[in-house]
Coordinates of C-alpha atoms in Angstrom, one line a residue:
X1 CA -0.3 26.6 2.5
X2 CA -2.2 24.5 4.7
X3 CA -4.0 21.5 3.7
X4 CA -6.7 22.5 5.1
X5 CA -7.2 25.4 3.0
X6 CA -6.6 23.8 -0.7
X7 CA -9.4 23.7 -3.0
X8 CA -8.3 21.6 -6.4
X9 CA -10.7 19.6 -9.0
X10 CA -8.5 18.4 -12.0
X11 CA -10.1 20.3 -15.6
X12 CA -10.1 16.8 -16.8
X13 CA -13.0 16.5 -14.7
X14 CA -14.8 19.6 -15.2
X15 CA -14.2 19.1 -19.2
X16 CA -13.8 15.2 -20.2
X17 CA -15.6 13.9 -17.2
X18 CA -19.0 15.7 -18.0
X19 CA -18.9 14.7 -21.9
X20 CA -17.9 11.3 -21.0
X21 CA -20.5 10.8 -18.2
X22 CA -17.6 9.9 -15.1
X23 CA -17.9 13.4 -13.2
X24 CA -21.1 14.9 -11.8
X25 CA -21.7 18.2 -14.0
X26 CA -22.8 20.0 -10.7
X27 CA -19.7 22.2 -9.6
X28 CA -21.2 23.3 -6.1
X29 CA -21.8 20.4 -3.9
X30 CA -24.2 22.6 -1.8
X31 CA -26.7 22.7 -4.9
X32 CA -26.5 18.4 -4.6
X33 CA -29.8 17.0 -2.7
X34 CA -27.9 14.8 -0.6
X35 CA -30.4 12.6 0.6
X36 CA -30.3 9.6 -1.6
X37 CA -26.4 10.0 -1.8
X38 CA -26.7 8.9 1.7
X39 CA -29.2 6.3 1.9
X40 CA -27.7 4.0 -0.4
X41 CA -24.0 4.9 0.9
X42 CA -21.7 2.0 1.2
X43 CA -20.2 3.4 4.1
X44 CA -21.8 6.4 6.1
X45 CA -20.6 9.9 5.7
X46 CA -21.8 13.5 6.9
X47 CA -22.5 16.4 5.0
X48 CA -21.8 19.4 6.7
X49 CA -23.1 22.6 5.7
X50 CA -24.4 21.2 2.4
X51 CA -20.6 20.2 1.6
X52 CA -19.9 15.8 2.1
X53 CA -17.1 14.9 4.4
X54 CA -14.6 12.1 3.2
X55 CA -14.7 9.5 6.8
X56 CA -10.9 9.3 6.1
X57 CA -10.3 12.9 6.0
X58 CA -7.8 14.3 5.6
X59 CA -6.2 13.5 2.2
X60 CA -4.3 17.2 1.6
X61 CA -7.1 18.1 -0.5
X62 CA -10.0 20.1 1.8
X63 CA -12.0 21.6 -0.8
X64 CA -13.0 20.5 -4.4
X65 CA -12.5 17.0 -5.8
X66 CA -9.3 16.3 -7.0
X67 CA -9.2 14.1 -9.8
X68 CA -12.4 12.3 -9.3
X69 CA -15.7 12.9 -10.8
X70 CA -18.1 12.4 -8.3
X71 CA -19.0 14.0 -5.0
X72 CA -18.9 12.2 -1.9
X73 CA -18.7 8.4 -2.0
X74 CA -18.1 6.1 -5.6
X75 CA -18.8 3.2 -5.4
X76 CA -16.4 1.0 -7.1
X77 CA -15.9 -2.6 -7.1
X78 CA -12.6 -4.8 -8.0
X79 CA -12.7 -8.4 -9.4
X80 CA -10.1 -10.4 -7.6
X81 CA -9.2 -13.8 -9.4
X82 CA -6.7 -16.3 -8.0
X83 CA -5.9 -19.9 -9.2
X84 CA -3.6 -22.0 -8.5
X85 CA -0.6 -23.6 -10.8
X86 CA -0.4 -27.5 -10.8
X87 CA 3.2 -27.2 -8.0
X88 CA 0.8 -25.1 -5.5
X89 CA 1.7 -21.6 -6.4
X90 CA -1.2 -19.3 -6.0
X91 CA -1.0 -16.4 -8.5
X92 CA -3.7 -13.4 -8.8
X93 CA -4.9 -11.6 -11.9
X94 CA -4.0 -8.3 -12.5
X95 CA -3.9 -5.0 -15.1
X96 CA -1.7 -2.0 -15.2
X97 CA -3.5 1.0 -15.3
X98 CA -3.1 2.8 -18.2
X99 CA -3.1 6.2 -16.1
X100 CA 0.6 5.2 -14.5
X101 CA -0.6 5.0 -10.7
X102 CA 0.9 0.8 -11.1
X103 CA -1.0 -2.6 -11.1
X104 CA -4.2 -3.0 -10.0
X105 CA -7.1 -5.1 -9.5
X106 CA -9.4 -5.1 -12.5
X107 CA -12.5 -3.1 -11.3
X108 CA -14.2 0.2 -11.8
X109 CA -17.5 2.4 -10.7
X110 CA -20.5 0.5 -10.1
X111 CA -22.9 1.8 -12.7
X112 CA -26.8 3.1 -11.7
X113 CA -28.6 -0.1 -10.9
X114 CA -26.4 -2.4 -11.4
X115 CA -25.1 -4.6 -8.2
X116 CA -21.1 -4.7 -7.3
X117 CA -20.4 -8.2 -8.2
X118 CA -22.1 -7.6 -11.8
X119 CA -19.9 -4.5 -11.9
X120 CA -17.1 -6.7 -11.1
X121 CA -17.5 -9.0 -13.7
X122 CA -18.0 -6.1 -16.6
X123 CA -14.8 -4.8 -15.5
X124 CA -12.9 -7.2 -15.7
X125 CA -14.3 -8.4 -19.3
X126 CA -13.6 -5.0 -20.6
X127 CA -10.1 -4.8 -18.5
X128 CA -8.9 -8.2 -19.3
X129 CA -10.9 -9.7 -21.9
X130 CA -11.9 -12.9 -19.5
X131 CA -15.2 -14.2 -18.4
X132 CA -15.4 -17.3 -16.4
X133 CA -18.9 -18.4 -16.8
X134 CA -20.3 -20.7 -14.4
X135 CA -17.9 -19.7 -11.7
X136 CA -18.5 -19.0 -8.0
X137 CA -18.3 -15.3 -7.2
X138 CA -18.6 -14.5 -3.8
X139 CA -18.9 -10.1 -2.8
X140 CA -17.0 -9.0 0.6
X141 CA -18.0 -6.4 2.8
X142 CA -17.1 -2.8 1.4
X143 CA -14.3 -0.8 2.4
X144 CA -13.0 2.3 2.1
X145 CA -9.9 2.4 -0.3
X146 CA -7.1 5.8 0.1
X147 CA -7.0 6.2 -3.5
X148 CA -4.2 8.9 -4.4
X149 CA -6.5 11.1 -6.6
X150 CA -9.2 12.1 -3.8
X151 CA -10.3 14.6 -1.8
X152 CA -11.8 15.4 1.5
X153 CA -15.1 16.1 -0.3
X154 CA -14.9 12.7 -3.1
X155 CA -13.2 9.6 -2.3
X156 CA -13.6 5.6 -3.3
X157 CA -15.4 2.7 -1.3
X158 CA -14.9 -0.4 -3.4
X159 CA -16.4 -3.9 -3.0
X160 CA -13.9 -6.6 -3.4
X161 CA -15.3 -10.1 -5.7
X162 CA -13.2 -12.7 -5.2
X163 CA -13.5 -15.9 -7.9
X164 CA -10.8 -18.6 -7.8
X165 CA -11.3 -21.0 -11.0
X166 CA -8.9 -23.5 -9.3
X167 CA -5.8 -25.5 -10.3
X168 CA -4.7 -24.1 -14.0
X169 CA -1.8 -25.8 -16.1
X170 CA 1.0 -23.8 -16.9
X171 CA 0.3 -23.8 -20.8
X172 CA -3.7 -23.8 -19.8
X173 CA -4.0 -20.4 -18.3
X174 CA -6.7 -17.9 -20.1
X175 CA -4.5 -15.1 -21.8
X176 CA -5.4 -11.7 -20.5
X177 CA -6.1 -8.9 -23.2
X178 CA -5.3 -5.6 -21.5
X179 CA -7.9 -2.7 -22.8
X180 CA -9.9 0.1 -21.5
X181 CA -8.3 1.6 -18.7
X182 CA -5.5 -1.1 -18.8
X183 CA -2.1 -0.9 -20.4
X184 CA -1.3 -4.3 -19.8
X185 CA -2.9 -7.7 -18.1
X186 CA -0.5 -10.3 -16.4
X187 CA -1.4 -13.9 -13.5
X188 CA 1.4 -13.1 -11.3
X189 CA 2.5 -15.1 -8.8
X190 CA 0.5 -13.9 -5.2
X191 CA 1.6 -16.7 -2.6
X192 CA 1.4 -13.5 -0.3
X193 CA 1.6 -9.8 -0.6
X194 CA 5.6 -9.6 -0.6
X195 CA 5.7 -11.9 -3.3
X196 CA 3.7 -10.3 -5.3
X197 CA 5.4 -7.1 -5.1
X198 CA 8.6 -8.3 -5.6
X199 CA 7.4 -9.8 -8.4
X200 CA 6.6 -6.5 -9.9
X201 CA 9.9 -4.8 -9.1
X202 CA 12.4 -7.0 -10.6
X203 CA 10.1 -8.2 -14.1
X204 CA 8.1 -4.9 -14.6
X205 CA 9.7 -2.4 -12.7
X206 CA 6.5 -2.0 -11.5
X207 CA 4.8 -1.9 -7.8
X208 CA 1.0 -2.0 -6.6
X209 CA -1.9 1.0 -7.4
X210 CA -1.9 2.9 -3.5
X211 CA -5.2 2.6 -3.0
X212 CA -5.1 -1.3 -3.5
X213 CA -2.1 -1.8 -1.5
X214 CA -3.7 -2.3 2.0
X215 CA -6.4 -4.3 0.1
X216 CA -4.2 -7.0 -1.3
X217 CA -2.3 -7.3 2.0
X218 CA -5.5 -8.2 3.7
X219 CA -6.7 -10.5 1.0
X220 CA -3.3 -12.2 0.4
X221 CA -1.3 -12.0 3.6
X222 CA 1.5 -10.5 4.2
X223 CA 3.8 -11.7 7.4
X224 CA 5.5 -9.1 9.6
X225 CA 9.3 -8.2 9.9
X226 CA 10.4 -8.0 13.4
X227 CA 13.7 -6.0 13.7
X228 CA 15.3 -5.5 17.6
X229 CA 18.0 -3.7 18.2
X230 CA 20.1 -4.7 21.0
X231 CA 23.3 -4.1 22.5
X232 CA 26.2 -6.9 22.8
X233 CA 27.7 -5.8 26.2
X234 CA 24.2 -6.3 28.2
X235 CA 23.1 -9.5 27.3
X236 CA 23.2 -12.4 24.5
X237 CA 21.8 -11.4 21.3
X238 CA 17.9 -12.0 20.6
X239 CA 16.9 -14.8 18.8
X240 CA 16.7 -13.8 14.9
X241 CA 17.5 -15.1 10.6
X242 CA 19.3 -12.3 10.0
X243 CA 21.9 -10.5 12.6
X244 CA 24.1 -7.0 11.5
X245 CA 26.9 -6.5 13.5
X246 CA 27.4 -2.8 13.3
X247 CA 30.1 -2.3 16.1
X248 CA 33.7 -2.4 13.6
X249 CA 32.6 -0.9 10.6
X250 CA 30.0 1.8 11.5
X251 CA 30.9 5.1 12.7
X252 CA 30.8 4.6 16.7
X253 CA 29.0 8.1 18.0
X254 CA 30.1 7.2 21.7
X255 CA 33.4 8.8 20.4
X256 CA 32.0 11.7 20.5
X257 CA 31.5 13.4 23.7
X258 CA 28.1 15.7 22.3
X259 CA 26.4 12.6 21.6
X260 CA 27.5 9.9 23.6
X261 CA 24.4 10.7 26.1
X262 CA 22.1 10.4 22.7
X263 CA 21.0 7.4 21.4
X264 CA 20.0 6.3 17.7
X265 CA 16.8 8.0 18.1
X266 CA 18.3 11.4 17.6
X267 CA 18.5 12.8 14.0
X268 CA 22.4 13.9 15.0
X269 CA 23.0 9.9 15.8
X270 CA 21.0 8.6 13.1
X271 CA 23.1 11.3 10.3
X272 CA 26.5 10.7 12.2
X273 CA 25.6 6.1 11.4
X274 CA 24.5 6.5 8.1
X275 CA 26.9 8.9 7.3
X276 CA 29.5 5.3 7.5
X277 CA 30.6 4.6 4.1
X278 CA 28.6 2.0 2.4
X279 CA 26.4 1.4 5.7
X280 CA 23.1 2.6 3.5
X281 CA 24.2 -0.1 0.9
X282 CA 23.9 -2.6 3.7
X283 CA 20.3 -1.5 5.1
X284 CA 19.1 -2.2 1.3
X285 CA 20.8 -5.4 0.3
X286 CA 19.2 -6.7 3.8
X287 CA 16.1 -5.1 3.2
X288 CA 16.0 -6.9 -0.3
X289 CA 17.0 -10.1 1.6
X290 CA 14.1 -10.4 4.1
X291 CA 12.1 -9.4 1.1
X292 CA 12.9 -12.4 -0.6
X293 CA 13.1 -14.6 2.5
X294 CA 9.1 -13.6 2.9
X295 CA 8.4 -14.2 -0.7
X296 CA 9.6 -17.4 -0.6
X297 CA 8.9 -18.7 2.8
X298 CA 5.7 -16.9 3.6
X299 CA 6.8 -16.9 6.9
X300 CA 7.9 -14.0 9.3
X301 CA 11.5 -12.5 9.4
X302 CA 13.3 -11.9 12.3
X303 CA 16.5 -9.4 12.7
X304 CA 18.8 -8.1 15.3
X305 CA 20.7 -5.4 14.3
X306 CA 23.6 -5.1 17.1
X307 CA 26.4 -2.9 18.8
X308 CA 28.5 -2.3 22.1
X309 CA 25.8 -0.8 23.9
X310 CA 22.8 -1.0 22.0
X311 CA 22.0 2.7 22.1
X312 CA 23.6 3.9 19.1
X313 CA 24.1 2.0 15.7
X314 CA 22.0 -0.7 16.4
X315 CA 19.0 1.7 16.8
X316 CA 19.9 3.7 13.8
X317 CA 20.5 0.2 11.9
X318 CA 17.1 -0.9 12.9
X319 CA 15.1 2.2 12.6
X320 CA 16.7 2.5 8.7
X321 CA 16.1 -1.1 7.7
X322 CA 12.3 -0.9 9.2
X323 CA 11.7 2.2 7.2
X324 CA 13.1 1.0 3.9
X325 CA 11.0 -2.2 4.4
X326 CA 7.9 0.3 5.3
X327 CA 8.2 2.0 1.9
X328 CA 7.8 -1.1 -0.2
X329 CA 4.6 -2.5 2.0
X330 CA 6.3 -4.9 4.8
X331 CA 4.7 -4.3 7.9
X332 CA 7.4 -4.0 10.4
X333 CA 7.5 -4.2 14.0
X334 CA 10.6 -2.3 15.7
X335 CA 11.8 -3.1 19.3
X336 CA 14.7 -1.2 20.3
X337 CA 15.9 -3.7 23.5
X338 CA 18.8 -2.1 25.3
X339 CA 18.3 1.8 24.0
X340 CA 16.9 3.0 27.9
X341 CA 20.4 0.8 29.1
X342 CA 23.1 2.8 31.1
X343 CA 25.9 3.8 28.6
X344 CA 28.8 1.4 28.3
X345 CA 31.9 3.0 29.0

C-alpha cells in the first residue's frame, strides 16, 4: 500500500491515553478548533481541510496519529546536562526509555502553562531523580525532532535546556535514579557524538532514541568520515589514516567481460566484490576502527579504499564502508576519484 494512503492511531492511544490524560479524546481532527493550536505553535504548521499537516511530512503514516496522543504539534522539551570529570572528559546525562526505542535525553511534554525549561527540569527530577538547584539553565531555539512513533497529522517539536554543573570528581557524581518513563539513568562519556554511541554499543548494547540522534550530533559534535576511492594505476594514492588495498584479495570484476565496462556503482559490481570471502568482515572491523579513532581523537577520519583502476573494488569498498558508518550515525562524505577514468587494460 502506499504511504500515502495509511491511516493508523495505536489503541493505546484511543484507550490508556484518554484515561491517563496524554492523548486528545477528540478522534476527528476536523471537529479540533485549530486556532489556538496555531498561535502558540513552536514551529508553524498548516491545516488543510480541517486536518494538521506534519512540516516534515512524510513519516509513512498519512492519516491518523500513530502512537502519539496529540494532534498536530507536542511540545516537548529535553534536559540536557553535561559536566566534566577532573582529566577533561565531558560526559552527558542520560535515561533509557522504558518503551525500548534506546537512550534518550530526560524530557517529556510541556504541560498547559507551564514554560519549556520548567518542563525540563520536572522531567528530569521525575526521570532521574536529580535537581541541581541554583544552576544556570539556559533554553535553545525549538526544533523539530523525527520521532519514530509519528504521523503526518501528530509529530514532536522539543526545546532543548542545556545545564552543565561543571567539573565533578569521579566518586562525586550525583547518582541518577531511573523512574517514570525510564528503565535506567547512566553520565556517559559524550566528548562527541561517536563517543557516546560507542559507548552504548559495547557496555549496554544499547544505541541513541531516533528522534534524539540528529539532536545530540548537533549539540555534541560529531566529525565527518571522508572515504575516496581511487585507483592505483592513475595516480598516487590520496592522502588518508586508514588505506584498504582491495586489488589481491577481492574478486577483480574486470575479469569478466559483462562487467568490465561497469563500475562499483552497479548492483552487479557491488554483489560480484562483496561476494569476496571475508571482504564484508573487513568493511566492519574498519568501520569499527574509524569509529574508535573519532571517539578518541575527536578529530576527522580519512580513508582510501584502492584498486588497479579505481572503478571497481575500490568504489564498492568505499560505498560499503560509508554505508555501514551511516547506519550507526557517522556522517560520511564519499568521493569516488578515478571511477569516470578510462579502464585499465
Amino acid at each position: 500500500m502506499d504511504h500515502t494512503e495509511i491511516t493508523f492511531t495505536h489503541p493505546d492511544v484511543l484507550t490508556r491515553g484518554v484515561t491517563e490524560g496524554w492523548a486528545d479524546p477528540e478522534t476527528d481532527p476536523t471537529r479540533i478548533d485549530w486556532t489556538e493550536r496555531l498561535k502558540h505553535a513552536a514551529i508553524p504548521f498548516a491545516v488543510v481541510d480541517g486536518r494538521p499537516l506534519n512540516p516534515h511530512a512524510p513519516t509513512g503514516i498519512r492519516h491518523g496519529r500513530n502512537q502519539l496522543g496529540h494532534w498536530g504539534e507536542q511540545l516537548c522539551a529535553d534536559a540536557v546536562v553535561t559536566a566534566t570529570t577532573t582529566d577533561g572528559c565531558r560526559v552527558l546525562l542520560m535515561v533509557e526509555r522504558a518503551d525500548g526505542h534506546g537512550w534518550a535525553l530526560p524530557g517529556g511534554a510541556v504541560d498547559p502553562g507551564e514554560t519549556p525549561l520548567r518542563a525540563a527540569v520536572r522531567e528530569l527530577a521525575e526521570e532521574t531523580g536529580l535537581t541541581f538547584p541554583g544552576i544556570h539553565w539556559q533554553a535553545l531555539p525549538a526544533r523539530y525532532v523525527p520521532d519514530p512513533r509519528a504521523s503526518d497529522e501528530a509529530w514532536m517539536v522539543t526545546v532543548p535546556c542545556r545545564a552543565d554543573i561543571g567539573t565533578v570528581d569521579y566518586g562525586a557524581f550525583p547518582h541518577p535514579v531511573p523512574a517514570d518513563d525510564a528503565s535506567d539513568a547512566a553520565w556517559l562519556p559524550a566528548g562527541n557524538y561517536v563517543a557516546l554511541t560507542c559507548f552504548l554499543e559495547e557496555v549496554f548494547g544499547g544505541d541513541v532514541f531516533p528522534a534524539h540522534q540528529q539532536l545530540l550530533k548537533d549539540l555534541l559534535g560529531c566529525p565527518p568520515v571522508e572515504v575516496t576511492s581511487f585507483g592505483y594505476g592513475h595516480a598516487a594514492p590520496p592522502e588518508a589514516d586508514i588505506v584498504l588495498d582491495g586489488r589481491r584479495l577481492f574478486r577483480n570484476p574486470h575479469a569478466s567481460p559483462a562487467m568490465r565496462a561497469m563500475t562499483g556503482l552497479d548492483p552487479a559490481v557491488y554483489e560480484h566484490v562483496l561476494s569476496t570471502p571475508g571482504v564484508r568482515q573487513v568493511v566492519d572491523h574498519t568501520a569499527a576502527c574509524v569509529r574508535e579513532l573519532l571517539a578518541a581523537t575527536g578529530q576527522s577520519v580519512r580513508v582510501g579504499a584502492g584498486c588497479a583502476g579505481g572503478r571497481h573494488r575500490s568504489v564498492v569498498i568505499a560505498r560499503a564502508l560509508a554505508d555501514e558508518l551511516a547506519a550507526t550515525g557517522v556522517d560520511v562524505r564519499v568521493h569516488h576519484r578515478d571511477v569516470d577514468k578510462p579502464i585499465i587494460q
